Coordinates of C-alpha atoms and ligand atoms in Angstrom, one line a residue:
X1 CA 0.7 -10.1 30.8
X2 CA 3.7 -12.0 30.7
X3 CA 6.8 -11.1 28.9
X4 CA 9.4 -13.0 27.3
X5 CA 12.3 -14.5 28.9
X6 CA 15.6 -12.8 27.3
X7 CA 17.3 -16.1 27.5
X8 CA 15.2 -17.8 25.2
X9 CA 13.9 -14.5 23.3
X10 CA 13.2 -14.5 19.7
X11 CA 15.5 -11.7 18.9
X12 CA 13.4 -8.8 19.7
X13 CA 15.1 -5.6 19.7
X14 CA 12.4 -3.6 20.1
X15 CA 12.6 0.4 21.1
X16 CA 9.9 3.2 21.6
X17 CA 10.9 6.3 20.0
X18 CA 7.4 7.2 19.1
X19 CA 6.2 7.2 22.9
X20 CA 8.9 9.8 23.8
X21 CA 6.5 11.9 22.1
X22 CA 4.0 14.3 24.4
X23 CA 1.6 11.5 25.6
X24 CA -1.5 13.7 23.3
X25 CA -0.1 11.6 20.4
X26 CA -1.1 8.0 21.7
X27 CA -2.8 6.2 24.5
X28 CA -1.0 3.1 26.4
X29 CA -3.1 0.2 25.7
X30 CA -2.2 -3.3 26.1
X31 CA -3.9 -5.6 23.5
X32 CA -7.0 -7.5 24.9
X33 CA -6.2 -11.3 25.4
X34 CA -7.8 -13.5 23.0
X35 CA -9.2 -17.1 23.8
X36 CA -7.2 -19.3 21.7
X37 CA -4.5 -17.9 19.2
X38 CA -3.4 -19.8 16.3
X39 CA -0.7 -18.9 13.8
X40 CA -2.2 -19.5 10.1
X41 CA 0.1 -17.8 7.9
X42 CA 3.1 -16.4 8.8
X43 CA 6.3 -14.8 6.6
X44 CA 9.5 -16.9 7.7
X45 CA 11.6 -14.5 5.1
X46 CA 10.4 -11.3 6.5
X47 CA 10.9 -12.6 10.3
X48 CA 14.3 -13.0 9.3
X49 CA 15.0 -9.7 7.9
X50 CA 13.4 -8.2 11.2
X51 CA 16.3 -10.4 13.0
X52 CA 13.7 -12.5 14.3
X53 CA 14.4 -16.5 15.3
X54 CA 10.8 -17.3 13.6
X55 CA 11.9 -21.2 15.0
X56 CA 11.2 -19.6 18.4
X57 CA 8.0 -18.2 17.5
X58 CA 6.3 -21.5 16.4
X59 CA 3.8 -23.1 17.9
X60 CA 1.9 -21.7 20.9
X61 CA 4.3 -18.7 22.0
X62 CA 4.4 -17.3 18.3
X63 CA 0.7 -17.8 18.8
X64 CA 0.6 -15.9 21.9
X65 CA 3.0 -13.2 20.9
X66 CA 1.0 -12.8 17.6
X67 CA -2.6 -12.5 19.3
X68 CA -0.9 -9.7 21.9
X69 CA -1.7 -12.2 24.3
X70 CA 2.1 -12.1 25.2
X71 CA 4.2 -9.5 25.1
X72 CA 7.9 -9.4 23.3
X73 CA 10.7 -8.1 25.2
X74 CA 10.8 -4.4 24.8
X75 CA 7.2 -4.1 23.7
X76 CA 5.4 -0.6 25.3
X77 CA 2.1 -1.0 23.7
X78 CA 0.0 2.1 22.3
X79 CA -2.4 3.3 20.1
X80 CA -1.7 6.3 18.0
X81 CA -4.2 8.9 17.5
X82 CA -5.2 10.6 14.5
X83 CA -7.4 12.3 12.3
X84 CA -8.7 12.4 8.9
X85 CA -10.7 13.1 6.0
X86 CA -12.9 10.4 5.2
X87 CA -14.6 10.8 1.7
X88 CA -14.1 14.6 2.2
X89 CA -15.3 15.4 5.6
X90 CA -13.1 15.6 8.6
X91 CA -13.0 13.7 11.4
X92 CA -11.7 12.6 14.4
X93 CA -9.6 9.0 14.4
X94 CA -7.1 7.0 16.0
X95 CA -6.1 3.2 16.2
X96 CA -9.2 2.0 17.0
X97 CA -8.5 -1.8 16.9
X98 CA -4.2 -1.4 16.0
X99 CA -1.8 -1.5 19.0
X100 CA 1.7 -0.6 18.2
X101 CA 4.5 -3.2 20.1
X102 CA 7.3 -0.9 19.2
X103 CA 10.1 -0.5 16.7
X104 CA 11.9 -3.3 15.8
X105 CA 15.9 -1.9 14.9
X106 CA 16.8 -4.8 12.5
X107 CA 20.6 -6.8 12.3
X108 CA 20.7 -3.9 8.6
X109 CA 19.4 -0.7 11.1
X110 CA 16.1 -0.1 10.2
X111 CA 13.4 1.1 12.6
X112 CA 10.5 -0.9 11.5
X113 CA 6.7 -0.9 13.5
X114 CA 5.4 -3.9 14.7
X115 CA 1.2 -3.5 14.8
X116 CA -1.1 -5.8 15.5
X117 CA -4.4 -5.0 13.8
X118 CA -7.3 -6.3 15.4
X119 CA -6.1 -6.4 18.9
X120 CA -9.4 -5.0 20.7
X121 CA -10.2 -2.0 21.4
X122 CA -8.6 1.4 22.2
X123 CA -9.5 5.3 23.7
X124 CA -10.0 5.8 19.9
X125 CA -12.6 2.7 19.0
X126 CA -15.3 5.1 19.0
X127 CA -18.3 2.3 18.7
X128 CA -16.3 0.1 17.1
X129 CA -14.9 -3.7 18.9
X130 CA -11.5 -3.5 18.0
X131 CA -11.2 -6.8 16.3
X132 CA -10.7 -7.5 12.7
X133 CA -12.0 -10.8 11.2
X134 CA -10.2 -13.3 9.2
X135 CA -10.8 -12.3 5.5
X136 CA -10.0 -9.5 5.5
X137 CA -6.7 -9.7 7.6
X138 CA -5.9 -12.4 5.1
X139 CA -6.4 -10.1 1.9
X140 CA -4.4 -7.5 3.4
X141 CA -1.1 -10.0 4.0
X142 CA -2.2 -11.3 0.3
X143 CA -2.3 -8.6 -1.2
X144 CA 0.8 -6.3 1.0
X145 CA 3.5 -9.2 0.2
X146 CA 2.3 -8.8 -3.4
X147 CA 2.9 -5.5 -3.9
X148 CA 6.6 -5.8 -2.0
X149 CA 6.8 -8.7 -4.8
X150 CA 5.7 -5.9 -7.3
X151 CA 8.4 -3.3 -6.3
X152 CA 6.5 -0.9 -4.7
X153 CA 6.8 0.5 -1.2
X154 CA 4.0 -1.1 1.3
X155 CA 3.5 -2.2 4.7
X156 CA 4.7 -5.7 5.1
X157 CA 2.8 -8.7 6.8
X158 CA 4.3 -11.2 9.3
X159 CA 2.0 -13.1 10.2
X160 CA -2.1 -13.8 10.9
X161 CA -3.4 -15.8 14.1
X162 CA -7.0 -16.7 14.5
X163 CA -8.4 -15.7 17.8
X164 CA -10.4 -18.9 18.4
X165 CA -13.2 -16.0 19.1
X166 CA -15.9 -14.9 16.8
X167 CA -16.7 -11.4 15.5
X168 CA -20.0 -10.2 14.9
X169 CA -20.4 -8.3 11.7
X170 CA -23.3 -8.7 9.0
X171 CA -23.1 -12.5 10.0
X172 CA -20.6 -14.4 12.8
X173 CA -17.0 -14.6 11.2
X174 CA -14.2 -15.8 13.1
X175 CA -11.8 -13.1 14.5
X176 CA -8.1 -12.7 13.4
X177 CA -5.6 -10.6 14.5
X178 CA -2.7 -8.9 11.4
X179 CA 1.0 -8.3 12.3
X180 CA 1.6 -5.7 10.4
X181 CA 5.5 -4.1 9.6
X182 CA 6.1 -0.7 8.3
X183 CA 8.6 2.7 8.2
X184 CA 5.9 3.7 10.3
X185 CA 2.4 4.7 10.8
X186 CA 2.5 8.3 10.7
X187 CA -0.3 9.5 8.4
X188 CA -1.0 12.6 6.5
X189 CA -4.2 12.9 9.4
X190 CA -1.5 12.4 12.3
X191 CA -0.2 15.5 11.1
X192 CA -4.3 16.8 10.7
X193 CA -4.6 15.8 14.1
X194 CA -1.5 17.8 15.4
X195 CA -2.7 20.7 13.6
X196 CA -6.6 20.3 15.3
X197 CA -6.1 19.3 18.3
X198 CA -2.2 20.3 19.9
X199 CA -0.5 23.2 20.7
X200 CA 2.2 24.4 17.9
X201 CA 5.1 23.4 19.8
X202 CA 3.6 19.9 19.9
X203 CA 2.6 20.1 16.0
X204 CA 6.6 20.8 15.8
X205 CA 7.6 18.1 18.4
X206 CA 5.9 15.4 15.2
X207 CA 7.2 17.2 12.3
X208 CA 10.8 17.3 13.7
X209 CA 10.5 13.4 15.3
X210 CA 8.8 12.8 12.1
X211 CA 12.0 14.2 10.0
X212 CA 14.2 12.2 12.1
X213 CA 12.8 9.1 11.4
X214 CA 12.2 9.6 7.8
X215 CA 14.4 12.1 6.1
X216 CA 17.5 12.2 8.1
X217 CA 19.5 13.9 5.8
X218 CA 17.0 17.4 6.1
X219 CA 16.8 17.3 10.0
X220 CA 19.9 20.2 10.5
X221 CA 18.4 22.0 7.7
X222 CA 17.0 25.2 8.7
X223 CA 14.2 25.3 5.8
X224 CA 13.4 21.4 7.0
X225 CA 9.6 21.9 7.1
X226 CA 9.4 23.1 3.8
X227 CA 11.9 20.1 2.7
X228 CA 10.0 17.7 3.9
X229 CA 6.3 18.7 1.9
X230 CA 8.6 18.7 -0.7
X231 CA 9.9 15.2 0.2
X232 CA 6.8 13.7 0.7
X233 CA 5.3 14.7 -2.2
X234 CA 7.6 13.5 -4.0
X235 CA 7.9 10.1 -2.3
X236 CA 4.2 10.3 -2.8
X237 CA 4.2 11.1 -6.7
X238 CA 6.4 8.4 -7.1
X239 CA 3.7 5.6 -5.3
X240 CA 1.0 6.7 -7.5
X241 CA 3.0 6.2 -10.3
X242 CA 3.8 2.7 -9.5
X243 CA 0.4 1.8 -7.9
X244 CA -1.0 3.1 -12.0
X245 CA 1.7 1.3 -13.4
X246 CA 0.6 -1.9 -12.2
X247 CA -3.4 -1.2 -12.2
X248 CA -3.6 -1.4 -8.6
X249 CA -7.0 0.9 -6.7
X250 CA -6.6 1.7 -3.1
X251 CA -9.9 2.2 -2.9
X252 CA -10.1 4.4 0.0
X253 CA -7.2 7.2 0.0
X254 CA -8.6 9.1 3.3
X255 CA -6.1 11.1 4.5
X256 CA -5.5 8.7 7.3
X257 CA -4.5 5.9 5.2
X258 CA -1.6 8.0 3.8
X259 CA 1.4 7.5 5.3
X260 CA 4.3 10.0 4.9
X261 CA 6.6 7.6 4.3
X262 CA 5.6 6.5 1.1
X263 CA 4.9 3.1 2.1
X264 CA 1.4 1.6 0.7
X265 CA -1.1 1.0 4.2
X266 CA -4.5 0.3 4.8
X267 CA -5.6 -2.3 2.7
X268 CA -9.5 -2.6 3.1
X269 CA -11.2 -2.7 -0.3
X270 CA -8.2 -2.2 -2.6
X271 CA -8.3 -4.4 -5.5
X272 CA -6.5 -4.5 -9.0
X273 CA -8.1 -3.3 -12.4
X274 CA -8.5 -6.3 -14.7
X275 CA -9.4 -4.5 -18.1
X276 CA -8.4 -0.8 -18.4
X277 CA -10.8 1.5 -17.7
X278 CA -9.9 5.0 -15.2
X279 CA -13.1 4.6 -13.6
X280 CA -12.6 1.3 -12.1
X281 CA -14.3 1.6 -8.5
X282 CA -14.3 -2.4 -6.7
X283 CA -15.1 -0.7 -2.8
X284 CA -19.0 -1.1 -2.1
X285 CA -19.0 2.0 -0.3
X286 CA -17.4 4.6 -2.6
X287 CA -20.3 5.5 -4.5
X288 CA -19.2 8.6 -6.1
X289 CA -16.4 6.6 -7.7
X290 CA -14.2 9.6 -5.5
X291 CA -11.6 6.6 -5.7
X292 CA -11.6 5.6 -9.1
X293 CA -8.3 4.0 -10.4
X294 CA -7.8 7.6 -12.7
X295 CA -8.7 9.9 -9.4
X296 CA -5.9 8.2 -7.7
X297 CA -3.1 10.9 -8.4
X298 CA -5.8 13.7 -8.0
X299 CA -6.6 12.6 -4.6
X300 CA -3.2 12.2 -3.8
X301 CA -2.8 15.9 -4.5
X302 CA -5.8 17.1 -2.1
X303 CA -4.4 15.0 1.0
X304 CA -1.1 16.6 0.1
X305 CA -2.7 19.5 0.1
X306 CA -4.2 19.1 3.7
X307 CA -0.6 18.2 5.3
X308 CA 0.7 21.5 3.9
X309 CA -2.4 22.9 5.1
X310 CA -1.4 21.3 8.7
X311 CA 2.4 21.9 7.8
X312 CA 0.9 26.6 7.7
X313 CA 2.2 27.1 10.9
X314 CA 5.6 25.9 10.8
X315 CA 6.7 27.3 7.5
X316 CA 7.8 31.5 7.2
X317 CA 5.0 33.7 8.1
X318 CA 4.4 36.7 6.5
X319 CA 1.4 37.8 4.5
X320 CA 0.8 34.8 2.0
X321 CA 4.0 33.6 2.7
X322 CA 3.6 30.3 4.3
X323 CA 0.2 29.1 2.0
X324 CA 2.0 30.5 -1.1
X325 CA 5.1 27.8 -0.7
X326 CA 2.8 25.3 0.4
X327 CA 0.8 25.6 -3.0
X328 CA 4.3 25.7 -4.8
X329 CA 5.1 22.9 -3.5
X330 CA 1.8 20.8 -3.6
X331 CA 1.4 22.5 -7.1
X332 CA 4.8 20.4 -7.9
X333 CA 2.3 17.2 -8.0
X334 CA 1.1 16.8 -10.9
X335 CA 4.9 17.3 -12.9
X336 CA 6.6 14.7 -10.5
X337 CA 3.9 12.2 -11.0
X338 CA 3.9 12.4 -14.6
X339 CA 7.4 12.7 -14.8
X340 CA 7.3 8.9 -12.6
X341 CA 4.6 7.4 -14.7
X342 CA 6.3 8.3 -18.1
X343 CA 9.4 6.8 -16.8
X344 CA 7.8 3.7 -15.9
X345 CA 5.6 3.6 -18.9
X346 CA 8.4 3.8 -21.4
X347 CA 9.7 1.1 -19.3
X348 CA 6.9 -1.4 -20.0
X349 CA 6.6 -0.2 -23.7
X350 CA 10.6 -0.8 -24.0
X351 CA 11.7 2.7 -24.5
X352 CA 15.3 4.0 -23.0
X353 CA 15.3 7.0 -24.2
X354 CA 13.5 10.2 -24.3
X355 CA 11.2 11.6 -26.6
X356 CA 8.5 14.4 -26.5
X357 CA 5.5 12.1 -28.4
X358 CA 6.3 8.8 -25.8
X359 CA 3.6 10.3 -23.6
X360 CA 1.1 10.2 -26.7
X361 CA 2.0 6.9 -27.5
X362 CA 1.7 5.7 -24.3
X363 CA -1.8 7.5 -24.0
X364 CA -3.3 6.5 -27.3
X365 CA -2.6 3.1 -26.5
X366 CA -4.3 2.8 -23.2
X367 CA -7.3 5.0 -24.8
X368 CA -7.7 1.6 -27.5
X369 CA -7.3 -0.3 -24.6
X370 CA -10.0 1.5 -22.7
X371 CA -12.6 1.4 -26.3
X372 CA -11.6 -2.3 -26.5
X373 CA -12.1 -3.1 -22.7
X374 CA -8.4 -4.8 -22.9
X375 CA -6.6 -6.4 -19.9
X376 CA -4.3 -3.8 -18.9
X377 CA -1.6 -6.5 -17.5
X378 CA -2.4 -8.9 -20.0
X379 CA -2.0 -6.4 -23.1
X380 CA 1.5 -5.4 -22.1
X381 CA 2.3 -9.1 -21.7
X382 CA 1.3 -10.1 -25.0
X383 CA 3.3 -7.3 -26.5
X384 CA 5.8 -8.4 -24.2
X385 CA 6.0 -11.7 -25.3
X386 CA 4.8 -11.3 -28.8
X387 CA 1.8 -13.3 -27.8
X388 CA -0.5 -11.6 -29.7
X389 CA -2.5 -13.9 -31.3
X390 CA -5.5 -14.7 -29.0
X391 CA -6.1 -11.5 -27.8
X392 CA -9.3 -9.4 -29.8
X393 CA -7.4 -6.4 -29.1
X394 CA -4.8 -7.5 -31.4
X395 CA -7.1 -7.6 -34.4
X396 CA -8.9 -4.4 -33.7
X397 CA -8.1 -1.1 -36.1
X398 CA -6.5 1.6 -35.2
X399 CA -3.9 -1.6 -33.5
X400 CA -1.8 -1.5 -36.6
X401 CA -1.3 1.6 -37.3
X402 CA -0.2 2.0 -33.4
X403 CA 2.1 -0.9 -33.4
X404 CA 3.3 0.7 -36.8
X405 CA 4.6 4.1 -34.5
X406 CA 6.2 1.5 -31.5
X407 CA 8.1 -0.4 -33.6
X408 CA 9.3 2.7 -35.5
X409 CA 9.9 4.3 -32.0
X410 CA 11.6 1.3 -30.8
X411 CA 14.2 1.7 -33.8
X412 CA 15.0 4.8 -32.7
X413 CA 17.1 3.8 -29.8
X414 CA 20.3 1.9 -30.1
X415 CA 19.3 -1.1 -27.7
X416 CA 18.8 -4.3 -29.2
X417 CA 15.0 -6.3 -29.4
X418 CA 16.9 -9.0 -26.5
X419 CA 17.7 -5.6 -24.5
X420 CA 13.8 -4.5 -25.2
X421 CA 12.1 -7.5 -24.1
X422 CA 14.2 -7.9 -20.7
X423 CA 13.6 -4.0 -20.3
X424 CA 9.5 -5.0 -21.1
X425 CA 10.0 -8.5 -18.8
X426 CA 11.2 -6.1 -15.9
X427 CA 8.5 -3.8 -16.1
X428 CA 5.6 -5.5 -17.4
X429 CA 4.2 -8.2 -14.3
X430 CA 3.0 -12.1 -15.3
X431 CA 1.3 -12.0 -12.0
X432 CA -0.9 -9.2 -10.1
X433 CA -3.5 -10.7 -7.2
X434 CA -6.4 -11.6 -10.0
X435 CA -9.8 -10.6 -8.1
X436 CA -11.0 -14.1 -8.6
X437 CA -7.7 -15.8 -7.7
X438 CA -8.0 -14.1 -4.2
X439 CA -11.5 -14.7 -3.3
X440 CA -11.3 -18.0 -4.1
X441 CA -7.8 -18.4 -2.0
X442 CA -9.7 -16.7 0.9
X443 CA -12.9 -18.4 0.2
X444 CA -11.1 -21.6 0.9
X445 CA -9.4 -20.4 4.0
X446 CA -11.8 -19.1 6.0
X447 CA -15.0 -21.6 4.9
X448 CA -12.9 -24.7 4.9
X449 CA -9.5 -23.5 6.9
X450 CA -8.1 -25.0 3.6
X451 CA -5.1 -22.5 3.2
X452 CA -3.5 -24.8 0.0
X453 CA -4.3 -22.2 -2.4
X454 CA -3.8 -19.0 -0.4
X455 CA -0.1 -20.5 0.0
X456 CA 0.1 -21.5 -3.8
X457 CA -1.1 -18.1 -4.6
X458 CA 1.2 -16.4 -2.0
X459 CA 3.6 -18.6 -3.5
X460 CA 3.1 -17.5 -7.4
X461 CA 3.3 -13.8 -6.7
X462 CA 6.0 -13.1 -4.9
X463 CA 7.6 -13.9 -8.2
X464 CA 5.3 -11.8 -10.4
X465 CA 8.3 -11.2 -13.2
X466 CA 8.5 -14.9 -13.8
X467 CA 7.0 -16.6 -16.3
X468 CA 6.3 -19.5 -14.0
X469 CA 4.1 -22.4 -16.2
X470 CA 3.2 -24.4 -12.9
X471 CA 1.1 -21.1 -12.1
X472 CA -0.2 -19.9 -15.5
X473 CA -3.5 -20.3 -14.4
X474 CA -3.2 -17.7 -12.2
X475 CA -2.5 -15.1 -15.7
X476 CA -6.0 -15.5 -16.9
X477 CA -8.2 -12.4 -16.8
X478 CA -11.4 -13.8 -15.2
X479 CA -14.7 -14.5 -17.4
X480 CA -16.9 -11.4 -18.0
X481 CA -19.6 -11.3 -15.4
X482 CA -22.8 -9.4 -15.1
X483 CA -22.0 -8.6 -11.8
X484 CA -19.5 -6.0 -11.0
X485 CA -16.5 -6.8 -9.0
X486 CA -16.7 -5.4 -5.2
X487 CA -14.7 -5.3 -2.2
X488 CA -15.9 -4.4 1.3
X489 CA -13.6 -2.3 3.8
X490 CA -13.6 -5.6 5.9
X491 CA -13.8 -3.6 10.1
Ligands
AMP1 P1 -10.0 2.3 8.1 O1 -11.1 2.5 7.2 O2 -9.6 0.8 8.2 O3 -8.8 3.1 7.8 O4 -10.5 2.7 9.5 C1 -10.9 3.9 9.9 C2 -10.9 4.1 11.3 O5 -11.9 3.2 11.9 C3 -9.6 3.9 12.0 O6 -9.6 4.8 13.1 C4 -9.8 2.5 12.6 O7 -9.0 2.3 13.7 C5 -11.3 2.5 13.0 N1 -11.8 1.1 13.0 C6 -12.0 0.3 11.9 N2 -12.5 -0.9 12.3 C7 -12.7 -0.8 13.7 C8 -13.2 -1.7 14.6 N3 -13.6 -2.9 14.3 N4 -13.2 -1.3 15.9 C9 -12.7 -0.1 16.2 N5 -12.2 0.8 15.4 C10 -12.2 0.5 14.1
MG2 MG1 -7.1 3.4 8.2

C-alpha cells in the first residue's frame, strides 16, 4: 500500500495514541483495497477544521485515501475491539468492518479519529464482509452533519466513496465506504470488554488513557475513576436531553454504540419522531419497542450502569464499597437528565427563569400533543412564530386554557416578547432530517446517482434555526400513511 508523499501531503498530522495501548485492545488491519473508489459527497468545511488541504484530496487520490486504498501519512491502521450488550444480552464485538487511520491533532489541538467504516473485514467480522453499502453510509453523513447543525455532540462525516464493487445483502447494492471523525470511539462495551476479557492492570491501562484523552482535568486526581462515571454520566445526561429535545431515536442504544465521550455514533436505524408520541420505534428489528423515543434516558441509565459495573474493580474496595458509589453515581441519572431537559424545554417554551410548575407545563403540553398526535417540531414552531392557525392542534380544548398558563407564565419574567421569540428561534429547529425528505434524497442517490437533492437537503439543515423560504418544503410533516415509518440497521 502506498503512502503519501510529505511533499505534496494533504496536511495530515496524524498520531497513534490509541495503539500504545497493550495490543489486546485492537488488531493491525490494513483496509482491503477496493476496485474503483469515487468520492460522492465529501465535507470541504470539516476538512478544513481537521487542517486538511481538501484541494489535494480531489479527484482520484482523495478517492484512494477515502476507500483505504491509500494510506495518509502517519496512518497505523487498526481495528478496536469491543464488547456489548445487544438488546440485553452480552456479547462479544469489535470493528468488524471500521478501521481506525489514526488521530488527526488539528491546526486548534484536538485529537480527532479518522475511521473508515466499511473498509473490509477485520479479526472481529465474525461472519460478517466488512463492507457497508451506500444508503446507509449516506444516511449516516445526512443525518451526523445534521445533528452538529442541531447543536448536539456527534460523530462528524468527511466524506463517502463508492467502491465501484457491489455488496450482497437482501438484493445487490453498491458498496461505499464512510469517513467518519470523532473524540473517539471508545464505547461503554470497550470498557465491558476490558472488564471480560483483560487483566485489571489492563482494564486500568483504558480507564487512565481513556481519562487522558477525555477529561484531562481529573487525570492527577487520586479519586479519578470515580470522577470519571461521574463525568460520563453527566456528559451522557446532557445528550439525552438534547437528542429528546429535538425528537431524535437512536434506535439502537447497545452498549457498544455509546461512546464515553458524549459524542452521538452509530447511526444505523436512527430516525426523528414526526408527531409526539414516547413510543416512537422506526428500527425494523426492535420489536419490543426497548428503544422507543421515551426509553431513551432509561436505557441510558442501564448502559451506564454496566460501565460502572466494568468500572467495580478500580474504585475503593471494601465490603459494598465500590458497587455502593457506583449506584450513587449511576443513581445521579435521572436528576441530571431532567435537570438538562427542563433547561432546554423552558428554552423552547421561552422561559428564563425558574419556577417549580415549568416542568408541569412543559409535560401537560406534550401530553395534548401526544392525545392530538401533534408534530412535535412543528408545534413549537407555530408557537414560535405565532403561526397557529392551520394547525388542528390549535383549535383543540384543553389548548386555551394551556396557552392561558404560558402566556401568564411568560409575564412573569422581565424579558421582553422580542427577547422570548429569539430565546424560542434559538431553541425551537425549522429544520430536523424529515423521514420522507431523506429517503427520497437517498432514493435519488443511490437508484439514479442523482445527489441534487441529498446536497439541497444537506444544504437546508445545516442551518436548521433559519427560516430559510427557498427550503420550506422541507418543514412539512409528511402525509399520514397506513404504513408505519421504518429504518433498517443498514450492515
Ligand atoms: P452495529 O449494529 O452497526 O453497531 O454493529 C454491531 C457489530 O457488528 C459491530 O461489531 C460491527 O462492526 C459489526 N458489523 C456490522 N456490519 C458488519 C459487516 N458487514 N461485516 C462485519 N461486521 C459487521
Ligand atoms: Mg456499533
Amino acid at each position: 500500500m502506498a503512502n503519501y508523499d510529505p511533499s505534496q501531503g494533504a496536511a495530515w498530522h496524524l498520531e497513534n495514541t490509541y495503539a500504545s495501548l497493550p495490543t489486546t485492545f485492537y488488531a493491525n488491519v490494513k483496509p482491503t483495497r477496493v476496485r474503483a473508489p469515487k468520492v460522492v459527497v465529501k465535507n470541504s468545511a470539516l476538512g478544513a477544521s481537521l487542517g486538511l488541504d481538501m484541494n489535494d484530496l480531489e479527484g482520484d487520490r482523495g478517492a484512494a485515501t477515502f476507500a483505504g486504498n491509500l494510506l495518509p501519512e502517519g496512518a497505523k491502521p487498526l481495528a478496536q475491539a469491543y464488547a456489548g450488550h445487544q438488546f440485553g444480552h452480552f456479547t462479544m464485538l469489535g470493528d468488524g468492518r471500521a478501521v481506525l487511520l489514526g488521530e488527526q491533532v488539528t491546526p486548534l489541538g484536538c485529537r480527532l479519529d479518522i475511521q473508515l467504516k466499511g473498509a473490509g473485514r477485520t479479526p472481529y467480522s465474525r461472519g460478517g464482509d466488512g463492507r457497508a453499502t451506500l444508503g446507509p453510509m449516506l444516511r449516516e453523513y445526512l443525518i451526523s452533519e445534521a445533528m452538529h447543525a442541531l447543536g448536539i455532540p456527534t460523530s462528524r462525516s468527511l466524506a463517502v466513496v463508492t467502491t465501484g464493487e457491489t455488496v450482497m445483502r437482501d438484493t445487490p447494492l453498491p458498496g461505499a465506504i464512510l469517513t467518519r471523525v470523532a473524540a473517539s470511539h471508545i464505547r461503554v462495551g470497550t470498557f465491558q470488554y476490558a472488564a471480560h476479557y483483560c487483566s485489571p492492570a489492563e482494564l486500568k491501562n483504558l480507564a487512565d488513557y481513556t481519562i487522558r484523552r477525555h477529561f484531562p482535568d481529573i487525570e492527577q486526581t487520586e479519586g479519578r475513576y470515580l470522577f470519571f462515571l461521574q463525568a460520563v454520566t453527566k456528559r451522557q445526561a446532557e445528550l439525552i436531553a438534547k437528542w429528546q429535545l429535538v425528537g431524535f431515536v437512536h434506535g439502537v442504544m447497545n452498549t457498544d454504540n455509546m461512546a464515553v465521550s458524549g459524542e452521538t455514533i452509530d447511526y444505523g436505524p436512527c430516525a426523528f419522531m414526526d408527531n409526539y408520541d414516547p413510543a416512537t420505534v422506526f428500527s425494523s428489528i426492535d420489536h419490543s419497542g426497548r428503544y422507543a423515543y421515551g426509553h431513551q434516558p432509561r436505557v441510558a441509565a442501564w448502559n451506564l450502569a454496566r460501565l460502572a459495573e466494568a468500572f467495580l474493580p478500580l474504585l475503593p474496595q471494601g465490603e459494598d464499597t465500590a458497587v455502593g458509589i457506583a449506584n450513587d453515581v449511576i443513581g445521579h441519572f435521572p436528576v441530571l437528565y431532567k435537570q438538562a431537559w427542563l433547561s432546554g424545554m423552558r428554552g423552547k417554551l421561552g422561559i428564563f427563569n425558574e419556577e417549580e410548575a415549568d416542568l408541569s407545563l412543559a409535560e401537560d403540553l406534550l401530553r395534548m400533543m401526544q392525545e392530538q398526535r401533534a408534530d412535535y417540531t412543528n408545534t413549537f414552531l407555530a408557537l414560535t412564530f405565532e403561526e397557529r392557525s392551520d394547525m388542528e392542534f390549535f383549535s383543540s380544548t384543553g389548548y386555551a386554557a394551556w396557552q392561558a398558563r404560558w402566556q401568564s407564565r411568560l409575564h412573569r419574567q422581565p424579558q421582553s416578547g422580542p427577547e422570548i421569540k429569539q430565546l424560542m428561534q434559538a431553541c425551537n429547529p425549522v429544520l430536523i432530517p424529515r423521514n420522507h425528505r431523506v429517503e427520497e434524497a437517498l432514493r435519488e442517490a443511490v437508484t439514479h446517482q442523482d445527489y441534487s437533492l441529498f446536497e439541497n437537503l444537506l444544504a437546508a439543515l445545516s442551518a436548521p434555526f433559519t427560516a430559510d423560504p427557498k427550503y420550506s418544503h422541507y418543514r412539512a410533516a409528511p402525509s399520514p400513511t397506513s404504513l408505519p415509518y421504518k429504518t433498517f440497521c443498514g450492515t
